[in-house]
PDB file of C-alpha atoms in Angstrom:
ATOM      1  CA  GLY A 200      16.877 -31.759  14.473  1.00 56.00           C
ATOM      2  CA  ALA A 201      13.837 -33.911  13.903  1.00 82.00           C
ATOM      3  CA  GLY A 202      10.841 -32.274  12.324  1.00 93.00           C
ATOM      4  CA  VAL A 203       7.161 -32.856  12.912  1.00 96.00           C
ATOM      5  CA  SER A 204       6.241 -36.482  12.373  1.00 97.00           C
ATOM      6  CA  GLN A 205       2.838 -37.987  11.709  1.00 98.00           C
ATOM      7  CA  SER A 206       1.557 -41.519  11.614  1.00 97.00           C
ATOM      8  CA  PRO A 207       0.312 -43.365   9.773  1.00 98.00           C
ATOM      9  CA  SER A 208       1.359 -41.797   6.500  1.00 97.00           C
ATOM     10  CA  ASN A 209      -1.582 -43.460   4.766  1.00 97.00           C
ATOM     11  CA  LYS A 210      -4.792 -44.868   6.165  1.00 98.00           C
ATOM     12  CA  VAL A 211      -7.548 -46.603   4.279  1.00 98.00           C
ATOM     13  CA  THR A 212     -10.646 -47.335   6.296  1.00 98.00           C
ATOM     14  CA  GLU A 213     -14.193 -48.436   5.725  1.00 97.00           C
ATOM     15  CA  LYS A 214     -17.059 -46.049   6.154  1.00 97.00           C
ATOM     16  CA  GLY A 215     -18.318 -46.117   9.719  1.00 97.00           C
ATOM     17  CA  LYS A 216     -15.030 -47.133  11.325  1.00 98.00           C
ATOM     18  CA  ASP A 217     -13.089 -44.982  13.778  1.00 98.00           C
ATOM     19  CA  VAL A 218      -9.565 -43.769  13.034  1.00 98.00           C
ATOM     20  CA  GLU A 219      -6.796 -42.221  15.098  1.00 98.00           C
ATOM     21  CA  LEU A 220      -4.158 -39.983  13.597  1.00 98.00           C
ATOM     22  CA  ARG A 221      -1.021 -39.177  15.540  1.00 98.00           C
ATOM     23  CA  CYS A 222       1.254 -36.153  15.534  1.00 98.00           C
ATOM     24  CA  ASP A 223       4.653 -35.762  17.191  1.00 97.00           C
ATOM     25  CA  PRO A 224       5.602 -32.083  17.203  1.00 95.00           C
ATOM     26  CA  ILE A 225       9.102 -30.687  17.236  1.00 93.00           C
ATOM     27  CA  SER A 226      10.552 -31.035  20.712  1.00 91.00           C
ATOM     28  CA  GLY A 227       9.930 -27.920  22.766  1.00 87.00           C
ATOM     29  CA  HIS A 228       7.174 -26.552  20.561  1.00 89.00           C
ATOM     30  CA  THR A 229       4.303 -25.567  22.788  1.00 87.00           C
ATOM     31  CA  ALA A 230       1.686 -24.923  20.103  1.00 88.00           C
ATOM     32  CA  LEU A 231       0.274 -27.670  17.904  1.00 92.00           C
ATOM     33  CA  TYR A 232      -2.203 -27.315  15.044  1.00 92.00           C
ATOM     34  CA  TRP A 233      -4.321 -29.664  12.975  1.00 95.00           C
ATOM     35  CA  TYR A 234      -5.415 -28.862   9.423  1.00 95.00           C
ATOM     36  CA  ARG A 235      -7.253 -30.731   6.719  1.00 96.00           C
ATOM     37  CA  GLN A 236      -6.446 -30.459   3.035  1.00 95.00           C
ATOM     38  CA  SER A 237      -8.711 -31.932   0.415  1.00 90.00           C
ATOM     39  CA  LEU A 238      -7.304 -32.765  -3.005  1.00 83.00           C
ATOM     40  CA  GLY A 239      -6.099 -29.612  -4.718  1.00 76.00           C
ATOM     41  CA  GLN A 240      -7.569 -27.391  -2.031  1.00 81.00           C
ATOM     42  CA  GLY A 241      -6.261 -25.042   0.613  1.00 85.00           C
ATOM     43  CA  LEU A 242      -5.765 -25.741   4.275  1.00 91.00           C
ATOM     44  CA  GLU A 243      -8.807 -25.957   6.521  1.00 90.00           C
ATOM     45  CA  PHE A 244      -8.071 -25.212  10.174  1.00 89.00           C
ATOM     46  CA  LEU A 245      -9.424 -27.829  12.568  1.00 93.00           C
ATOM     47  CA  ILE A 246      -8.056 -27.230  16.067  1.00 92.00           C
ATOM     48  CA  TYR A 247      -4.998 -26.005  17.886  1.00 89.00           C
ATOM     49  CA  PHE A 248      -3.407 -26.657  21.267  1.00 89.00           C
ATOM     50  CA  GLN A 249      -1.450 -24.357  23.508  1.00 84.00           C
ATOM     51  CA  GLY A 250       0.209 -26.833  25.820  1.00 85.00           C
ATOM     52  CA  ASN A 251      -2.415 -29.463  26.526  1.00 88.00           C
ATOM     53  CA  SER A 252      -5.407 -27.190  26.255  1.00 87.00           C
ATOM     54  CA  ALA A 253      -7.388 -26.445  23.122  1.00 87.00           C
ATOM     55  CA  PRO A 254      -8.611 -22.834  23.263  1.00 79.00           C
ATOM     56  CA  ASP A 255     -10.334 -23.050  19.909  1.00 79.00           C
ATOM     57  CA  LYS A 256     -12.227 -26.093  18.679  1.00 83.00           C
ATOM     58  CA  SER A 257     -14.428 -24.156  16.303  1.00 81.00           C
ATOM     59  CA  GLY A 258     -12.850 -25.643  13.202  1.00 88.00           C
ATOM     60  CA  LEU A 259     -13.800 -29.227  13.948  1.00 94.00           C
ATOM     61  CA  PRO A 260     -16.320 -30.170  11.207  1.00 93.00           C
ATOM     62  CA  SER A 261     -18.617 -32.196  13.442  1.00 94.00           C
ATOM     63  CA  ASP A 262     -18.849 -33.885  16.822  1.00 95.00           C
ATOM     64  CA  ARG A 263     -17.368 -36.994  15.224  1.00 97.00           C
ATOM     65  CA  PHE A 264     -14.018 -35.216  15.355  1.00 97.00           C
ATOM     66  CA  SER A 265     -12.048 -34.884  18.568  1.00 97.00           C
ATOM     67  CA  ALA A 266      -8.445 -34.269  19.506  1.00 97.00           C
ATOM     68  CA  GLU A 267      -6.296 -34.442  22.561  1.00 96.00           C
ATOM     69  CA  ARG A 268      -2.755 -33.649  23.511  1.00 95.00           C
ATOM     70  CA  THR A 269      -0.887 -35.142  26.422  1.00 89.00           C
ATOM     71  CA  GLY A 270       2.290 -34.087  28.170  1.00 88.00           C
ATOM     72  CA  GLY A 271       2.494 -31.021  25.991  1.00 84.00           C
ATOM     73  CA  SER A 272       3.786 -33.212  23.211  1.00 92.00           C
ATOM     74  CA  VAL A 273       2.010 -35.912  21.205  1.00 96.00           C
ATOM     75  CA  SER A 274      -1.445 -35.196  19.846  1.00 97.00           C
ATOM     76  CA  THR A 275      -4.102 -37.561  18.544  1.00 98.00           C
ATOM     77  CA  LEU A 276      -6.911 -36.605  16.187  1.00 98.00           C
ATOM     78  CA  THR A 277      -9.789 -39.073  16.325  1.00 98.00           C
ATOM     79  CA  ILE A 278     -12.530 -39.371  13.755  1.00 98.00           C
ATOM     80  CA  GLN A 279     -15.453 -41.539  14.744  1.00 98.00           C
ATOM     81  CA  ARG A 280     -17.840 -43.208  12.328  1.00 98.00           C
ATOM     82  CA  THR A 281     -15.857 -42.032   9.323  1.00 98.00           C
ATOM     83  CA  GLN A 282     -17.673 -40.792   6.246  1.00 97.00           C
ATOM     84  CA  GLN A 283     -16.424 -40.570   2.661  1.00 96.00           C
ATOM     85  CA  GLU A 284     -16.289 -36.776   2.899  1.00 95.00           C
ATOM     86  CA  ASP A 285     -13.644 -37.180   5.622  1.00 97.00           C
ATOM     87  CA  SER A 286     -11.188 -38.376   2.973  1.00 97.00           C
ATOM     88  CA  ALA A 287      -8.348 -35.828   2.864  1.00 97.00           C
ATOM     89  CA  VAL A 288      -4.784 -35.236   3.965  1.00 97.00           C
ATOM     90  CA  TYR A 289      -4.627 -34.341   7.648  1.00 98.00           C
ATOM     91  CA  LEU A 290      -1.697 -32.078   8.403  1.00 97.00           C
ATOM     92  CA  CYS A 291      -0.213 -31.324  11.775  1.00 97.00           C
ATOM     93  CA  ALA A 292       1.998 -28.319  12.497  1.00 95.00           C
ATOM     94  CA  SER A 293       3.808 -27.004  15.535  1.00 93.00           C
ATOM     95  CA  SER A 294       5.323 -23.700  16.526  1.00 89.00           C
ATOM     96  CA  ARG A 295       7.598 -22.616  19.321  1.00 82.00           C
ATOM     97  CA  HIS A 296       6.911 -20.100  22.041  1.00 66.00           C
ATOM     98  CA  VAL A 297       9.385 -17.268  22.063  1.00 54.00           C
ATOM     99  CA  ASP A 298       9.144 -13.718  23.303  1.00 50.00           C
ATOM    100  CA  ARG A 299       7.459 -12.411  20.224  1.00 57.00           C
ATOM    101  CA  PRO A 300       3.846 -12.736  19.189  1.00 56.00           C
ATOM    102  CA  TYR A 301       4.361 -14.255  15.776  1.00 66.00           C
ATOM    103  CA  TYR A 302       5.125 -17.876  15.210  1.00 74.00           C
ATOM    104  CA  GLU A 303       5.909 -19.651  11.987  1.00 85.00           C
ATOM    105  CA  GLN A 304       4.453 -23.115  11.760  1.00 90.00           C
ATOM    106  CA  TYR A 305       6.382 -26.232  10.878  1.00 93.00           C
ATOM    107  CA  PHE A 306       4.307 -28.858   9.133  1.00 96.00           C
ATOM    108  CA  GLY A 307       4.502 -32.617   9.232  1.00 97.00           C
ATOM    109  CA  PRO A 308       4.208 -34.799   6.123  1.00 96.00           C
ATOM    110  CA  GLY A 309       0.533 -35.457   6.724  1.00 97.00           C
ATOM    111  CA  THR A 310      -1.693 -38.522   6.937  1.00 98.00           C
ATOM    112  CA  ARG A 311      -3.620 -39.332   3.796  1.00 97.00           C
ATOM    113  CA  LEU A 312      -6.993 -40.705   4.899  1.00 98.00           C
ATOM    114  CA  THR A 313      -9.158 -42.571   2.417  1.00 97.00           C
ATOM    115  CA  VAL A 314     -12.619 -43.682   3.479  1.00 97.00           C
ATOM    116  CA  THR A 315     -14.116 -46.352   1.227  1.00 96.00           C
TER     117      THR A 315
ATOM    118  CA  GLY B 104     -15.801 -14.029   9.164  1.00 73.00           C
ATOM    119  CA  GLN B 105     -12.195 -13.193   8.504  1.00 76.00           C
ATOM    120  CA  GLN B 106     -11.111 -14.220   5.027  1.00 87.00           C
ATOM    121  CA  VAL B 107      -7.864 -14.360   3.115  1.00 92.00           C
ATOM    122  CA  MET B 108      -8.222 -14.422  -0.648  1.00 94.00           C
ATOM    123  CA  GLN B 109      -5.484 -15.320  -3.084  1.00 96.00           C
ATOM    124  CA  ILE B 110      -5.243 -14.833  -6.829  1.00 96.00           C
ATOM    125  CA  PRO B 111      -4.707 -16.265  -9.292  1.00 97.00           C
ATOM    126  CA  GLN B 112      -5.712 -19.807  -8.405  1.00 95.00           C
ATOM    127  CA  TYR B 113      -3.471 -21.221 -11.133  1.00 96.00           C
ATOM    128  CA  GLN B 114      -0.549 -19.819 -13.106  1.00 97.00           C
ATOM    129  CA  HIS B 115       1.395 -21.512 -15.861  1.00 97.00           C
ATOM    130  CA  VAL B 116       4.564 -19.854 -17.127  1.00 97.00           C
ATOM    131  CA  GLN B 117       7.498 -20.585 -19.340  1.00 97.00           C
ATOM    132  CA  GLU B 118      10.734 -21.151 -17.479  1.00 97.00           C
ATOM    133  CA  GLY B 119      12.479 -17.819 -17.133  1.00 97.00           C
ATOM    134  CA  GLU B 120       9.280 -15.783 -16.966  1.00 98.00           C
ATOM    135  CA  ASP B 121       8.280 -13.902 -13.845  1.00 98.00           C
ATOM    136  CA  PHE B 122       5.422 -14.915 -11.557  1.00 98.00           C
ATOM    137  CA  THR B 123       3.338 -13.001  -9.031  1.00 98.00           C
ATOM    138  CA  THR B 124       0.644 -14.097  -6.605  1.00 98.00           C
ATOM    139  CA  TYR B 125      -1.525 -11.705  -4.641  1.00 98.00           C
ATOM    140  CA  CYS B 126      -3.105 -12.058  -1.238  1.00 97.00           C
ATOM    141  CA  ASN B 127      -5.909  -9.917   0.194  1.00 97.00           C
ATOM    142  CA  SER B 128      -7.376  -9.989   3.666  1.00 94.00           C
ATOM    143  CA  SER B 129     -10.805  -8.801   4.725  1.00 91.00           C
ATOM    144  CA  THR B 130      -9.232  -7.440   7.917  1.00 91.00           C
ATOM    145  CA  THR B 131      -5.987  -5.748   8.915  1.00 92.00           C
ATOM    146  CA  LEU B 132      -3.314  -8.298   9.705  1.00 91.00           C
ATOM    147  CA  SER B 133      -0.674  -8.104  12.426  1.00 88.00           C
ATOM    148  CA  ASN B 134       1.563 -10.193  10.213  1.00 90.00           C
ATOM    149  CA  ILE B 135       1.424 -12.341   7.127  1.00 94.00           C
ATOM    150  CA  GLN B 136       3.228 -15.566   6.375  1.00 94.00           C
ATOM    151  CA  TRP B 137       4.003 -17.303   3.105  1.00 97.00           C
ATOM    152  CA  TYR B 138       4.329 -21.046   2.623  1.00 96.00           C
ATOM    153  CA  LYS B 139       5.293 -23.221  -0.334  1.00 97.00           C
ATOM    154  CA  GLN B 140       3.934 -26.692  -0.930  1.00 96.00           C
ATOM    155  CA  ARG B 141       5.656 -28.830  -3.531  1.00 96.00           C
ATOM    156  CA  PRO B 142       3.509 -31.402  -5.367  1.00 93.00           C
ATOM    157  CA  GLY B 143       2.918 -34.301  -2.991  1.00 90.00           C
ATOM    158  CA  GLY B 144       4.615 -32.456  -0.151  1.00 93.00           C
ATOM    159  CA  HIS B 145       3.613 -30.459   2.871  1.00 94.00           C
ATOM    160  CA  PRO B 146       3.634 -26.677   3.357  1.00 95.00           C
ATOM    161  CA  VAL B 147       7.030 -25.215   4.179  1.00 96.00           C
ATOM    162  CA  PHE B 148       7.419 -21.820   5.786  1.00 94.00           C
ATOM    163  CA  LEU B 149       9.056 -19.239   3.536  1.00 96.00           C
ATOM    164  CA  ILE B 150       8.849 -15.902   5.276  1.00 95.00           C
ATOM    165  CA  GLN B 151       6.925 -13.674   7.649  1.00 93.00           C
ATOM    166  CA  LEU B 152       6.187  -9.975   7.132  1.00 95.00           C
ATOM    167  CA  VAL B 153       5.278  -7.778  10.069  1.00 92.00           C
ATOM    168  CA  LYS B 154       5.710  -4.101   9.257  1.00 94.00           C
ATOM    169  CA  SER B 155       3.507  -1.925   7.078  1.00 96.00           C
ATOM    170  CA  GLY B 156       5.059  -1.581   3.618  1.00 97.00           C
ATOM    171  CA  GLU B 157       7.710  -4.165   4.401  1.00 97.00           C
ATOM    172  CA  VAL B 158       9.638  -5.710   1.519  1.00 98.00           C
ATOM    173  CA  LYS B 159      11.804  -8.787   1.938  1.00 97.00           C
ATOM    174  CA  LYS B 160      13.856 -10.664  -0.607  1.00 97.00           C
ATOM    175  CA  GLN B 161      15.038 -14.235  -0.736  1.00 97.00           C
ATOM    176  CA  LYS B 162      17.196 -14.664  -3.841  1.00 97.00           C
ATOM    177  CA  ARG B 163      14.690 -14.485  -6.725  1.00 98.00           C
ATOM    178  CA  LEU B 164      11.671 -14.151  -4.427  1.00 98.00           C
ATOM    179  CA  THR B 165      10.364 -10.745  -3.352  1.00 98.00           C
ATOM    180  CA  PHE B 166       7.672 -10.443  -0.695  1.00 98.00           C
ATOM    181  CA  GLN B 167       5.691  -7.284   0.012  1.00 98.00           C
ATOM    182  CA  PHE B 168       3.279  -6.327   2.766  1.00 97.00           C
ATOM    183  CA  GLY B 169       0.870  -3.544   1.928  1.00 97.00           C
ATOM    184  CA  GLU B 170       0.809  -0.180   3.668  1.00 95.00           C
ATOM    185  CA  ALA B 171      -2.608  -0.934   5.128  1.00 95.00           C
ATOM    186  CA  LYS B 172      -1.478  -4.432   6.167  1.00 94.00           C
ATOM    187  CA  LYS B 173      -4.385  -5.977   4.323  1.00 95.00           C
ATOM    188  CA  ASN B 174      -2.620  -7.265   1.251  1.00 96.00           C
ATOM    189  CA  SER B 175       0.609  -8.931   0.273  1.00 98.00           C
ATOM    190  CA  SER B 176       2.340 -10.246  -2.787  1.00 98.00           C
ATOM    191  CA  LEU B 177       4.998 -12.743  -3.730  1.00 98.00           C
ATOM    192  CA  HIS B 178       6.984 -12.143  -6.899  1.00 98.00           C
ATOM    193  CA  ILE B 179       9.393 -14.636  -8.410  1.00 98.00           C
ATOM    194  CA  THR B 180      11.874 -13.351 -10.962  1.00 98.00           C
ATOM    195  CA  ALA B 181      13.025 -15.624 -13.773  1.00 98.00           C
ATOM    196  CA  THR B 182      11.217 -18.771 -12.639  1.00 98.00           C
ATOM    197  CA  GLN B 183      13.000 -22.103 -12.531  1.00 97.00           C
ATOM    198  CA  THR B 184      11.525 -25.594 -12.528  1.00 96.00           C
ATOM    199  CA  THR B 185      12.342 -25.847  -8.827  1.00 97.00           C
ATOM    200  CA  ASP B 186       9.778 -23.107  -8.189  1.00 98.00           C
ATOM    201  CA  VAL B 187       6.918 -25.431  -9.113  1.00 98.00           C
ATOM    202  CA  GLY B 188       4.373 -25.813  -6.332  1.00 97.00           C
ATOM    203  CA  THR B 189       1.511 -24.092  -4.582  1.00 96.00           C
ATOM    204  CA  TYR B 190       2.171 -20.849  -2.734  1.00 98.00           C
ATOM    205  CA  PHE B 191      -0.038 -20.015   0.230  1.00 97.00           C
ATOM    206  CA  CYS B 192      -0.342 -16.829   2.198  1.00 96.00           C
ATOM    207  CA  ALA B 193      -1.665 -16.986   5.741  1.00 93.00           C
ATOM    208  CA  GLY B 194      -2.716 -14.432   8.295  1.00 89.00           C
ATOM    209  CA  PRO B 195      -3.542 -14.782  11.985  1.00 84.00           C
ATOM    210  CA  LEU B 196      -7.147 -14.964  13.071  1.00 76.00           C
ATOM    211  CA  GLN B 197      -7.889 -12.477  15.800  1.00 67.00           C
ATOM    212  CA  PRO B 198      -7.540 -12.584  18.706  1.00 63.00           C
ATOM    213  CA  ILE B 199      -4.009 -13.880  18.910  1.00 62.00           C
ATOM    214  CA  ILE B 200      -3.451 -16.017  21.973  1.00 60.00           C
ATOM    215  CA  GLN B 201      -0.033 -15.582  23.547  1.00 59.00           C
ATOM    216  CA  GLY B 202       2.086 -18.512  22.513  1.00 57.00           C
ATOM    217  CA  ALA B 203       0.134 -19.495  19.408  1.00 64.00           C
ATOM    218  CA  GLN B 204      -1.643 -18.057  16.466  1.00 72.00           C
ATOM    219  CA  LYS B 205      -4.420 -19.655  14.485  1.00 78.00           C
ATOM    220  CA  LEU B 206      -3.721 -18.997  10.829  1.00 85.00           C
ATOM    221  CA  VAL B 207      -6.246 -18.443   8.089  1.00 88.00           C
ATOM    222  CA  PHE B 208      -4.769 -19.654   4.818  1.00 91.00           C
ATOM    223  CA  GLY B 209      -5.524 -18.379   1.369  1.00 93.00           C
ATOM    224  CA  GLN B 210      -6.591 -20.943  -1.199  1.00 93.00           C
ATOM    225  CA  GLY B 211      -3.124 -20.883  -2.736  1.00 95.00           C
ATOM    226  CA  THR B 212      -1.732 -20.232  -6.192  1.00 97.00           C
ATOM    227  CA  ARG B 213      -0.585 -23.293  -8.033  1.00 96.00           C
ATOM    228  CA  LEU B 214       2.429 -22.551 -10.201  1.00 98.00           C
ATOM    229  CA  THR B 215       3.387 -24.836 -13.059  1.00 97.00           C
ATOM    230  CA  ILE B 216       6.352 -24.200 -15.336  1.00 96.00           C
ATOM    231  CA  ASN B 217       7.058 -25.228 -18.875  1.00 92.00           C
ATOM    232  CA  PRO B 218      10.783 -25.989 -19.145  1.00 89.00           C
TER     233      PRO B 218
END
């Protein structure tokens, strides 16, 4: 079946502009996660959704970052007034809800954001 | 806060040599997951370990979960060029919410191979 998809794959924006990054999780996956990966670095957790609610927003770097999820499916990560330090690959992942407490995450290809 | 540390950060081997990466958590983990990220790619789930002292094998890859459930290792026997990439371990951040788990990732071990 189809995996996690993200769009756009690449985004170049000017400092100060707003950007929206989109994630389409695997159909039926109830949990959705956003991560950020800077060049050659590990994964930095940003936010996750269980259904449409976000129990934990503690990873968002600043109030310029926000995310929403509608219909238990598509999620949008919005960065307002982008700064150069926001340049990174933004990865989305989803996991399914089954009757066990441990869920492997399936990652999308990422959106490479470059702020000039 | 909860941390997951991984060593080494980089490892370069000759093709055919073995490779091991180690993962240590500051807290006891309910489970640990391993992911592989090829150059230019995205992380791909490899395996999940749940039980204390658990050992799982996938062909040339051997995964171990420590008795105290605070450390884990990934060992690759006789590396091949297809093994190139960055290997990440990840453990859940407590508390685990039913239906989802927030993962804390190690910094990863980047494996390069000389053919």
